[in-house]
Short mmCIF file of C-alpha atoms in Angstrom, two decimals:
data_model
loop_
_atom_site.label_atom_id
_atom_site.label_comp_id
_atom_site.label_asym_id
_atom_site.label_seq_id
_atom_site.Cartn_x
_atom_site.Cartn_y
_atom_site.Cartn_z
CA UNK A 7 49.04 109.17 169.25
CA UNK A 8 46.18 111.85 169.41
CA UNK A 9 43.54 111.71 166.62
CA UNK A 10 44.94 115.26 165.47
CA UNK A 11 48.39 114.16 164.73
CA UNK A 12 47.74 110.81 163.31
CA UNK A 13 45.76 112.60 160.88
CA UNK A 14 48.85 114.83 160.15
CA UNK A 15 51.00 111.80 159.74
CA UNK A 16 48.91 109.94 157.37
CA UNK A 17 49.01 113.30 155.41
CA UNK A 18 52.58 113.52 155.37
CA UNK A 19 53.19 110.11 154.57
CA UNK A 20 50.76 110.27 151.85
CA UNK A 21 52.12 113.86 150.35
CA UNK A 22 55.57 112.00 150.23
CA UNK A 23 54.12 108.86 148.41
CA UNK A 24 52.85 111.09 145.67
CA UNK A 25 55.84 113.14 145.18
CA UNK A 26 58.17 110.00 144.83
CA UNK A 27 55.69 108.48 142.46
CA UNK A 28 56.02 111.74 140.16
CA UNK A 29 59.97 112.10 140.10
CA UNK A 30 60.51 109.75 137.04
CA UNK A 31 57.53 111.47 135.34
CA UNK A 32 59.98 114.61 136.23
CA UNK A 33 63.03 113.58 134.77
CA UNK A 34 64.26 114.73 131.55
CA UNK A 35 65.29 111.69 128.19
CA UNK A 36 68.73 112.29 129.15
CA UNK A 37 68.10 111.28 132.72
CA UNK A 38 66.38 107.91 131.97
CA UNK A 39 67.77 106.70 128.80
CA UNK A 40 71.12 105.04 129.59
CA UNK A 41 74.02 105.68 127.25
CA UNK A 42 75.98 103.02 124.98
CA UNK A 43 77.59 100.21 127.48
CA UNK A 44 81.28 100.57 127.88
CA UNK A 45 82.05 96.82 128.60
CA UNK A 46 85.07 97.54 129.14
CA UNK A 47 87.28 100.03 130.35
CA UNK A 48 90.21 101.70 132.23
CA UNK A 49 90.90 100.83 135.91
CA UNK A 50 92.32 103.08 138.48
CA UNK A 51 95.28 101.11 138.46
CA UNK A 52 95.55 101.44 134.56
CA UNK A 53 94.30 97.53 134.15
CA UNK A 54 90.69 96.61 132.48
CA UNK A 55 87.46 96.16 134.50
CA UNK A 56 84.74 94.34 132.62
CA UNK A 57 81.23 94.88 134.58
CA UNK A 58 78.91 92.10 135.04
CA UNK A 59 76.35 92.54 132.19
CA UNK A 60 79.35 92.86 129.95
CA UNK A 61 78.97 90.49 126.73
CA UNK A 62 80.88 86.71 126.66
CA UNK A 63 83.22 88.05 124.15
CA UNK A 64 83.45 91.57 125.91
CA UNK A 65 85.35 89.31 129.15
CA UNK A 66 87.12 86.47 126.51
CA UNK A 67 88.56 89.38 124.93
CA UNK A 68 90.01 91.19 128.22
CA UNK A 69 91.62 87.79 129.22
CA UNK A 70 93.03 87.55 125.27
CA UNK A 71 94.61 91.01 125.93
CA UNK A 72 96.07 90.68 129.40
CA UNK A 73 97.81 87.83 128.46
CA UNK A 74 99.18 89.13 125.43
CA UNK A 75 99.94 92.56 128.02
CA UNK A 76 101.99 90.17 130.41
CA UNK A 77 104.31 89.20 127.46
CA UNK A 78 104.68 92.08 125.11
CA UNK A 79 107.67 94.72 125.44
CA UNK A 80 105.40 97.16 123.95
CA UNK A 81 102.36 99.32 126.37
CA UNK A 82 99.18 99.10 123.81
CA UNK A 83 95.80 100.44 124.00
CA UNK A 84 92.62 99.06 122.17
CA UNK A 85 89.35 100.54 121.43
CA UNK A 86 86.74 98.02 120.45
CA UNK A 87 83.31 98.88 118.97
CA UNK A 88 80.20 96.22 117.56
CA UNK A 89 78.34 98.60 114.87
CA UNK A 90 75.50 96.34 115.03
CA UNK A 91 74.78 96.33 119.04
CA UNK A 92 76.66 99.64 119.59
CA UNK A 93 78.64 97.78 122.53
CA UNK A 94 82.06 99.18 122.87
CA UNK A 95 85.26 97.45 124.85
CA UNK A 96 88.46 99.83 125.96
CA UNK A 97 91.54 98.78 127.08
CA UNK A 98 93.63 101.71 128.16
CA UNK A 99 91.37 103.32 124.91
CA UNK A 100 90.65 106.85 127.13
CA UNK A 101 93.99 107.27 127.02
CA UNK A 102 96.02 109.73 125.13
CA UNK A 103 97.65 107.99 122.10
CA UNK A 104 100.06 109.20 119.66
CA UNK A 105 98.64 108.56 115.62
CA UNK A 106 101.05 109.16 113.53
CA UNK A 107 100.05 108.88 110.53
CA UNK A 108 96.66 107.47 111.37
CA UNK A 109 95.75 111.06 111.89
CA UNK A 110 95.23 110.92 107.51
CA UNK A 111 92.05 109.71 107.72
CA UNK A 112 90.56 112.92 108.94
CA UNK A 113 92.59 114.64 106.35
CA UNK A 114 91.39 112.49 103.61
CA UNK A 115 87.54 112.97 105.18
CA UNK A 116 87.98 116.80 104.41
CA UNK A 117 89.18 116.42 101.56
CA UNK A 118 86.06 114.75 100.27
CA UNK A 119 84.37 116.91 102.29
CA UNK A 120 85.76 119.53 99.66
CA UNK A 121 84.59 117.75 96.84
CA UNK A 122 81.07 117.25 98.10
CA UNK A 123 81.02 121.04 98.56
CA UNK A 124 82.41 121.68 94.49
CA UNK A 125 85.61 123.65 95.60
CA UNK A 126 87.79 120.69 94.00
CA UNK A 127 86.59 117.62 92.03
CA UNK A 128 89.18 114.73 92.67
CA UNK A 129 90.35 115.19 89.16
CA UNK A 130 91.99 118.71 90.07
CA UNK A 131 95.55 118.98 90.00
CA UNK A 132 98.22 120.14 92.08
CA UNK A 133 101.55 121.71 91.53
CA UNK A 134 104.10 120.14 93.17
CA UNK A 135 106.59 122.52 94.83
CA UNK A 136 109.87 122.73 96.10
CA UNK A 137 108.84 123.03 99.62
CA UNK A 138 106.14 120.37 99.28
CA UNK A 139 108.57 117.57 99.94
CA UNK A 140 108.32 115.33 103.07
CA UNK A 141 110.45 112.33 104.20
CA UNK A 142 108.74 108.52 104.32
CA UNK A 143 106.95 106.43 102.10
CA UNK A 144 105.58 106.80 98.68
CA UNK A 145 106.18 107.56 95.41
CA UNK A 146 105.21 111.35 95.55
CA UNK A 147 108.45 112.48 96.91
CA UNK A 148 110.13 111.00 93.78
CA UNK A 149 108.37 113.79 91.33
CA UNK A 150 110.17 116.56 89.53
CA UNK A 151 108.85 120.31 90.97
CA UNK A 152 106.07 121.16 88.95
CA UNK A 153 104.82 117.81 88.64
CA UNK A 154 100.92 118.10 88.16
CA UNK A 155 99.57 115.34 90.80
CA UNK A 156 95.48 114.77 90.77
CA UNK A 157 93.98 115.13 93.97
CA UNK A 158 92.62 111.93 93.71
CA UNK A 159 96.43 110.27 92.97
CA UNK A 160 97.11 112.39 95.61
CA UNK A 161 94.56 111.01 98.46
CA UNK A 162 95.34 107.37 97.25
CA UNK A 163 99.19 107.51 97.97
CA UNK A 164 98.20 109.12 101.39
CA UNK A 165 96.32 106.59 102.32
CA UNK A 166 97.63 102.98 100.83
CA UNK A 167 101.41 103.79 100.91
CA UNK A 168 101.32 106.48 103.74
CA UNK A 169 102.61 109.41 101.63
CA UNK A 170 103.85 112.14 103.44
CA UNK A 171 104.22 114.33 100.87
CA UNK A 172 101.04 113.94 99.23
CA UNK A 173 99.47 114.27 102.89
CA UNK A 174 101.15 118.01 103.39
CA UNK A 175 100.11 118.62 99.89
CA UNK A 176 96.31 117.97 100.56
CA UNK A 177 96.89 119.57 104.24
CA UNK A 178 97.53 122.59 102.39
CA UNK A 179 94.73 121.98 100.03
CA UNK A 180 92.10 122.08 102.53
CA UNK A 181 93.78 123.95 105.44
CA UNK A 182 94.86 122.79 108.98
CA UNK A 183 91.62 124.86 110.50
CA UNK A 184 89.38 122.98 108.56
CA UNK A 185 90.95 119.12 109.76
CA UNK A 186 90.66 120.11 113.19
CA UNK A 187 87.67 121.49 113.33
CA UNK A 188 86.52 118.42 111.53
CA UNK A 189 87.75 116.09 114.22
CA UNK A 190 86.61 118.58 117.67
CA UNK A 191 82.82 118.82 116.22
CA UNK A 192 83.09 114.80 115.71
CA UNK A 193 84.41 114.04 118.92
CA UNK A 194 84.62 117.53 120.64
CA UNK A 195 87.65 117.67 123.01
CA UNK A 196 88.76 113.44 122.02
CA UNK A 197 91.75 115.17 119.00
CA UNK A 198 94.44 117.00 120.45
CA UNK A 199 96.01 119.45 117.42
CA UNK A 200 96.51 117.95 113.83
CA UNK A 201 99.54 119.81 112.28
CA UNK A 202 101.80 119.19 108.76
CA UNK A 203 103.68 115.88 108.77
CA UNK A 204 106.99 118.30 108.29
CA UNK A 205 106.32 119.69 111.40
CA UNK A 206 106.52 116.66 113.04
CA UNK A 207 110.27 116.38 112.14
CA UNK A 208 110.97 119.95 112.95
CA UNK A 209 109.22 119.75 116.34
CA UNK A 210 111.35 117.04 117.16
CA UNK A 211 114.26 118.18 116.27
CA UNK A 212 114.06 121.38 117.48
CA UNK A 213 114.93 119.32 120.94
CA UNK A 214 118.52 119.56 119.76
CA UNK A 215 118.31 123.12 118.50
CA UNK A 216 115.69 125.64 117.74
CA UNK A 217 117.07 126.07 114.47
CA UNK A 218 115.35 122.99 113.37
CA UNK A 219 111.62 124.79 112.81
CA UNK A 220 113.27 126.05 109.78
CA UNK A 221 114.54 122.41 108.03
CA UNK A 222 112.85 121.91 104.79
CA UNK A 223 111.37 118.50 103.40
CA UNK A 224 114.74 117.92 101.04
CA UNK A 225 116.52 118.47 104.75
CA UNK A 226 114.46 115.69 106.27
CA UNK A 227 115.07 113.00 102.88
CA UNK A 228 118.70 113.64 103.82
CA UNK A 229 118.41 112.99 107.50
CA UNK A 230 116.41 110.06 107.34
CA UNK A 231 119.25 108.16 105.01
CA UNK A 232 121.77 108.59 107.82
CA UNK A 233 122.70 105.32 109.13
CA UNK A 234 123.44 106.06 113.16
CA UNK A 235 122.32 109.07 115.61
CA UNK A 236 125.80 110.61 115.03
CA UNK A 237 125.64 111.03 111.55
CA UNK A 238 122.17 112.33 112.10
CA UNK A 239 123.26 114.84 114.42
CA UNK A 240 126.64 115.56 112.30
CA UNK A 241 124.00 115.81 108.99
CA UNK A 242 121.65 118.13 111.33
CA UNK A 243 124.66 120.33 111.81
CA UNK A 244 126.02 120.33 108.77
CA UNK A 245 122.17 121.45 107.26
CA UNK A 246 121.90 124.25 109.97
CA UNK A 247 125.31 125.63 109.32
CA UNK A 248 126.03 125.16 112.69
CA UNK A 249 128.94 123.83 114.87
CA UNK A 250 128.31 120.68 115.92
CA UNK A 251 128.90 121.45 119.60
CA UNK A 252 126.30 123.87 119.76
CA UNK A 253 123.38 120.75 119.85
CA UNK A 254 121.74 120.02 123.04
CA UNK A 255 122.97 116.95 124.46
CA UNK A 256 120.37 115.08 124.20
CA UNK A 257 119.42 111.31 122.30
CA UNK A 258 117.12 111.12 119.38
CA UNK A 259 115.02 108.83 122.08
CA UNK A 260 114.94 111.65 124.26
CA UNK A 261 113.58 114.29 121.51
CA UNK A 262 110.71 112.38 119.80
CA UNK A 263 109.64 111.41 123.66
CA UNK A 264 109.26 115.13 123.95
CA UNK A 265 107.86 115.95 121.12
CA UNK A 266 105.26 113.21 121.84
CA UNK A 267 104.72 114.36 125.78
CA UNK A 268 103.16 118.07 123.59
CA UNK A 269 100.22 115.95 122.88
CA UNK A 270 100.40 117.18 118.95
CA UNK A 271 98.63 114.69 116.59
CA UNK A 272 97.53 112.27 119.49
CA UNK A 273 93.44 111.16 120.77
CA UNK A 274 91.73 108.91 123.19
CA UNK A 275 91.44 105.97 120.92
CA UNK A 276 87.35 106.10 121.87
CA UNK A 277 87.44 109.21 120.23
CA UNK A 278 89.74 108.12 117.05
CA UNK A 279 86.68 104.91 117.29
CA UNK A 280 84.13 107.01 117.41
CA UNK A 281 85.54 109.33 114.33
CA UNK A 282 85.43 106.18 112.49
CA UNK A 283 82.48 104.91 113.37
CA UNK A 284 80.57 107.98 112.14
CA UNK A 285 82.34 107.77 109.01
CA UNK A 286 81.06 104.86 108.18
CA UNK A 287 77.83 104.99 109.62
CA UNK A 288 77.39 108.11 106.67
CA UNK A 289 77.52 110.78 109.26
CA UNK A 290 80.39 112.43 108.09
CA UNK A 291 80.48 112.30 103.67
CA UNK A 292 77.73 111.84 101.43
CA UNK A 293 77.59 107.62 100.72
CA UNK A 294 79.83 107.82 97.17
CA UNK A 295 82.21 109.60 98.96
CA UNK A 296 82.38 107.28 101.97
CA UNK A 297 82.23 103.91 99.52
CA UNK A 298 84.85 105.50 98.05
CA UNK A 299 87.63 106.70 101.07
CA UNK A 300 86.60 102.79 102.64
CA UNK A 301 87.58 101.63 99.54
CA UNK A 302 91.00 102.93 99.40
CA UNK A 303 91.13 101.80 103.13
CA UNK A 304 91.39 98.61 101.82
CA UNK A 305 93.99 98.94 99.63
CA UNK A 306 96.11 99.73 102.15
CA UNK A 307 99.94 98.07 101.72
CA UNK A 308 101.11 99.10 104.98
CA UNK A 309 101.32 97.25 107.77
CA UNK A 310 101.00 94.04 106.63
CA UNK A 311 102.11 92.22 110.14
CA UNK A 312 99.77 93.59 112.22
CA UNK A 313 95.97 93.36 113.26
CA UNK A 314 95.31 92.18 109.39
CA UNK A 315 97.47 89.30 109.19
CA UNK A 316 95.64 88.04 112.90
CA UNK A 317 92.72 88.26 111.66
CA UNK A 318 90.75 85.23 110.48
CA UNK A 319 90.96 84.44 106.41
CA UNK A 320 87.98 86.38 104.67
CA UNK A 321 87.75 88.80 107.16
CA UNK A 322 88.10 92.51 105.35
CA UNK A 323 89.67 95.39 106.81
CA UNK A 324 89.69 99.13 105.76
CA UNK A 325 92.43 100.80 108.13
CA UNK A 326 95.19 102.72 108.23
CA UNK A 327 98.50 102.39 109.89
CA UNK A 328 100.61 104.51 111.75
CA UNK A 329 104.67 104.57 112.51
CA UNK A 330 107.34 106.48 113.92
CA UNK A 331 109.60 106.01 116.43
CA UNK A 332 109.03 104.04 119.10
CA UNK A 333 104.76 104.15 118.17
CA UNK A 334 102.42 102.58 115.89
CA UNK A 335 99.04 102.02 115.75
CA UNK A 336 96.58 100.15 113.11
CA UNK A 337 93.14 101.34 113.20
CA UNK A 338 89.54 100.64 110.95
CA UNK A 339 86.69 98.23 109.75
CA UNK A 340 86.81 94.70 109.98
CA UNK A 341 83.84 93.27 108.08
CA UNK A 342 83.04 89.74 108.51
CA UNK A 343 80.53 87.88 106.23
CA UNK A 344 77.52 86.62 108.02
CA UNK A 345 73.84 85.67 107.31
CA UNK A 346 71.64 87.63 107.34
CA UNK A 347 74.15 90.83 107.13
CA UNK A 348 77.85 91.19 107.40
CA UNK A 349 79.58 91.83 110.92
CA UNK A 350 80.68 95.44 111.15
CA UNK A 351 83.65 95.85 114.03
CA UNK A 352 85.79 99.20 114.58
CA UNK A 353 88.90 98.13 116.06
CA UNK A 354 91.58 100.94 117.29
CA UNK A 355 95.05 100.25 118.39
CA UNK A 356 98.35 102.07 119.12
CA UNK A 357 101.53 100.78 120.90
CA UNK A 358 104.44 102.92 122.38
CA UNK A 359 107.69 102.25 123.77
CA UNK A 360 109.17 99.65 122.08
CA UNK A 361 111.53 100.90 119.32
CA UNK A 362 111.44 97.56 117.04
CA UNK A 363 108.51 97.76 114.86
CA UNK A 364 108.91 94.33 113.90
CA UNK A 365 107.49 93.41 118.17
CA UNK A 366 105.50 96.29 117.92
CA UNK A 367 103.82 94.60 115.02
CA UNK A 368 103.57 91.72 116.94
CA UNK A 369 101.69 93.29 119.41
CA UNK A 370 99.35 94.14 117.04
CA UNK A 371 98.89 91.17 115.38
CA UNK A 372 98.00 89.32 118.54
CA UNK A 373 95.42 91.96 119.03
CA UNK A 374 93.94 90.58 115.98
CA UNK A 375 93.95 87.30 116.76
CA UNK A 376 92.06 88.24 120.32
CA UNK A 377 89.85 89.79 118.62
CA UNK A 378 89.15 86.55 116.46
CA UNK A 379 88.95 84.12 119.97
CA UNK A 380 86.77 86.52 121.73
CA UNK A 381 83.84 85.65 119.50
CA UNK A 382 83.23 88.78 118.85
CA UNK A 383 83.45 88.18 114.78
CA UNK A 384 81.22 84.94 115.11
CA UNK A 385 78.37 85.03 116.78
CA UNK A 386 80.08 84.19 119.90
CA UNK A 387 81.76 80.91 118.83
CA UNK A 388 85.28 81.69 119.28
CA UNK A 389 87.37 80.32 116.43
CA UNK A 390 84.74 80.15 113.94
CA UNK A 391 86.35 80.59 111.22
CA UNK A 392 89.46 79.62 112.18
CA UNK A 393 91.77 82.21 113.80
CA UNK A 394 95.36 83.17 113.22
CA UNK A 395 98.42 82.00 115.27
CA UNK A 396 101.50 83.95 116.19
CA UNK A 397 105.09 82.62 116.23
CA UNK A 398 106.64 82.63 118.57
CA UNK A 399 109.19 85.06 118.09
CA UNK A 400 109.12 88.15 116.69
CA UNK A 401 110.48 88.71 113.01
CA UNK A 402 113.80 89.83 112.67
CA UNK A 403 114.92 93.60 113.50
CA UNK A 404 116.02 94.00 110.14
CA UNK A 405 112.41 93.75 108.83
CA UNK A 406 111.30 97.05 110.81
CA UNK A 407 113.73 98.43 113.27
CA UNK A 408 112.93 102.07 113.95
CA UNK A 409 116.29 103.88 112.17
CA UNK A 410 118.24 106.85 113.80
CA UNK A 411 116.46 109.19 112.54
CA UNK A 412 113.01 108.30 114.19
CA UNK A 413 111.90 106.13 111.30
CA UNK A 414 111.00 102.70 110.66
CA UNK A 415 113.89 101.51 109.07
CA UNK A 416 114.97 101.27 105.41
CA UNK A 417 115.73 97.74 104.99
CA UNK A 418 113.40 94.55 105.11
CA UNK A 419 110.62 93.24 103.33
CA UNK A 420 108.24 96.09 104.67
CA UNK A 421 110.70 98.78 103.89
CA UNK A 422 108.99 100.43 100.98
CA UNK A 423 105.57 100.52 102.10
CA UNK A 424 106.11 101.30 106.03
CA UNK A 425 104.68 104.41 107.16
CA UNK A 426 106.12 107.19 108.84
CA UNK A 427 105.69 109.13 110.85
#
């Protein structure tokens, strides 16, 4: 090589050198600081992946849930989050999930979120009205018109016996538009729409007739104590003032599936996590507000059989179920006492497809108990304290059934405190 060009080599080389050198110097935070580890999440062929620098418990707790996967007659999805290392887990959690009635914790967060701005004080009461009533749990559908019902007695049913009615009642309080665009600046684009729990009945059955979008709550209390899906679709007729003949042939199966394909009160259960995770982190209410809706979390009488009773004794969990046809889900804070500070853990999980709630609430209870062998609660010593066992079997269908009408049904131990939808 001539003298010339090797000196316009070494210059090349050396102008190259110095512009690699400054590129990280170039790059902005958001290019260099790596984002919260997902340890686990959603293959391509809708299984879990667990990468390499993924946690003990983080892989103990994949193997927990595919084996519980491989027996269960119910699909499930779980969203797993440590508040202390900010490590989450997801299995099938960026999936689209239907709530139910978990989707009252945002309502009950703008509530408060009304107090804290003085437009309401808890202590405010509310006129119960004629059109106010909603099918379900709790005692607020059992009130004369005109009752006077704090908002405070209000946001308690709503959230420890799954009130329905008291949920529309505070829905109306604070005002669709306000819930959801609670939940899209929390987790922009995780929510689809939040709507009235009545309007869950009347979207679904509207799949028989469009007639249904104008039942009333009184109309749903009478369809939901129908025994079989002919008397529901004889009572349906009857309410409508129509001839029976004139419904779309089509099961009650058929119309909630649907109504749930519309994507109405469903989420990625990472973004339902994350919701909950800001709330009690303090991002979302002021701290006596947040003490306070955690609380009542923990109060909670519904769903007794699921990720609660797997969980090991001790453990504490605000949450809040969710139940209607064919779906559940069971979703909050465990808290674990530990030395130096308690173990914080948001846990997320919804089923679908299986109409008995009692196996549905299986499901979830062996989530619990995963959750308990992964290690994840102890420091990584899996079954320290001791962890739960399942039977089994399932309980019987009695206990939780989902009824004709969509519910969970009416008889069995759980009967008065199961939530719907």
């Amino acid at each position: 090589m001539q003298p010339i060009a090797l000196s316009r080599f070494r210059l090349f080389v050396l102008a190259w050198t110095t512009l690699l050198l400054a590129l990280p110097a170039l790059a902005t935070p958001a290019d260099v600081v790596a984002p919260a580890p997902l340890v686990g999440s959603v293959g391509p062929a809708g299984g879990t992946t667990t990468g390499p620098a993924a946690p003990p418990w983080a892989k103990a707790l994949q193997r927990e849930l595919e084996r519980v996967a491989a027996h269960s007659t119910a699909a499930f999805g779980v969203q797993v989050r440590d508040l202390d290392t900010g490590q989450s887990f997801s299995f099938h959690g960026d999936e689209r999930w239907y709530l139910a009635s978990s989707i009252k914790v945002p309502v009950a967060i703008a509530v408060l979120r009304g107090v804290e701005r003085g437009d309401y004080t808890l202590d405010t009461a509310l006129t119960l009205r004629a059109t106010d009533y909603v099918d379900g749990a709790g005692p607020a559908k059992n009130q004369p018109v005109g009752a006077a019902l704090s908002v405070r007695w209000l946001l308690e049913q709503m959230i420890v016996y799954s009130d329905n009615t008291a949920s529309d009642m505070l829905i109306d309080l604070v005002g669709l538009r306000e819930i959801n665009a609670l939940v899209q600046s929390a987790v922009p684009g995780g929510f689809e729409r939040i709507t009235h729990l009545a309007d869950v009945r009347r979207q679904a059955y509207s799949q028989f007739t469009p007639q249904a979008l104008h039942l009333s709550g009184r109309d749903f209390i009478a369809l939901q104590q129908q025994r079989t899906e002919a008397d529901v679709k004889a009572t349906l007729a009857r309410l409508l003032r129509l001839p029976p003949d004139t419904l779309r042939p089509v099961s009650l199966n058929e119309a909630y599936e649907t109504y749930y394909a519309s994507g109405l009160n469903s989420a990625r259960l990472d973004a339902y996590a994350e919701l909950l995770a800001q709330l009690v982190e303090g991002r979302l209410l002021e701290p006596r507000q947040t003490a306070y809706l955690l609380a009542v979390m923990e109060r909670v009488k519904t769903g007794t059989h699921r990720i609660k009773a797997g969980l090991p004794t001790g453990a504490r969990f605000a949450h809040k179920t969710g139940t209607q046809r064919a779906r559940t889900c069971d979703s909050g804070l465990v808290t674990v006492q530990r030395l130096p500070k308690d173990k914080r853990i948001i846990v997320v999980a919804c089923t679908r497809g299986e109409l008995s709630t009692a196996r549905s609430d299986r499901t979830l209870r062996q989530v619990g108990v995963a959750l308990c062998q992964s290690g994840l609660l102890s420091d990584g010593k899996p079954h320290e304290p001791p962890c739960q066992t399942v039977p089994s079997r399932a309980a019987p269908l009695a206990a939780g059934t989902a009824g004709p009408a969509g519910h969970a049904g009416p008889s069995g131990a759980d009967a008065g405190v199961d939530d719907e939808p």
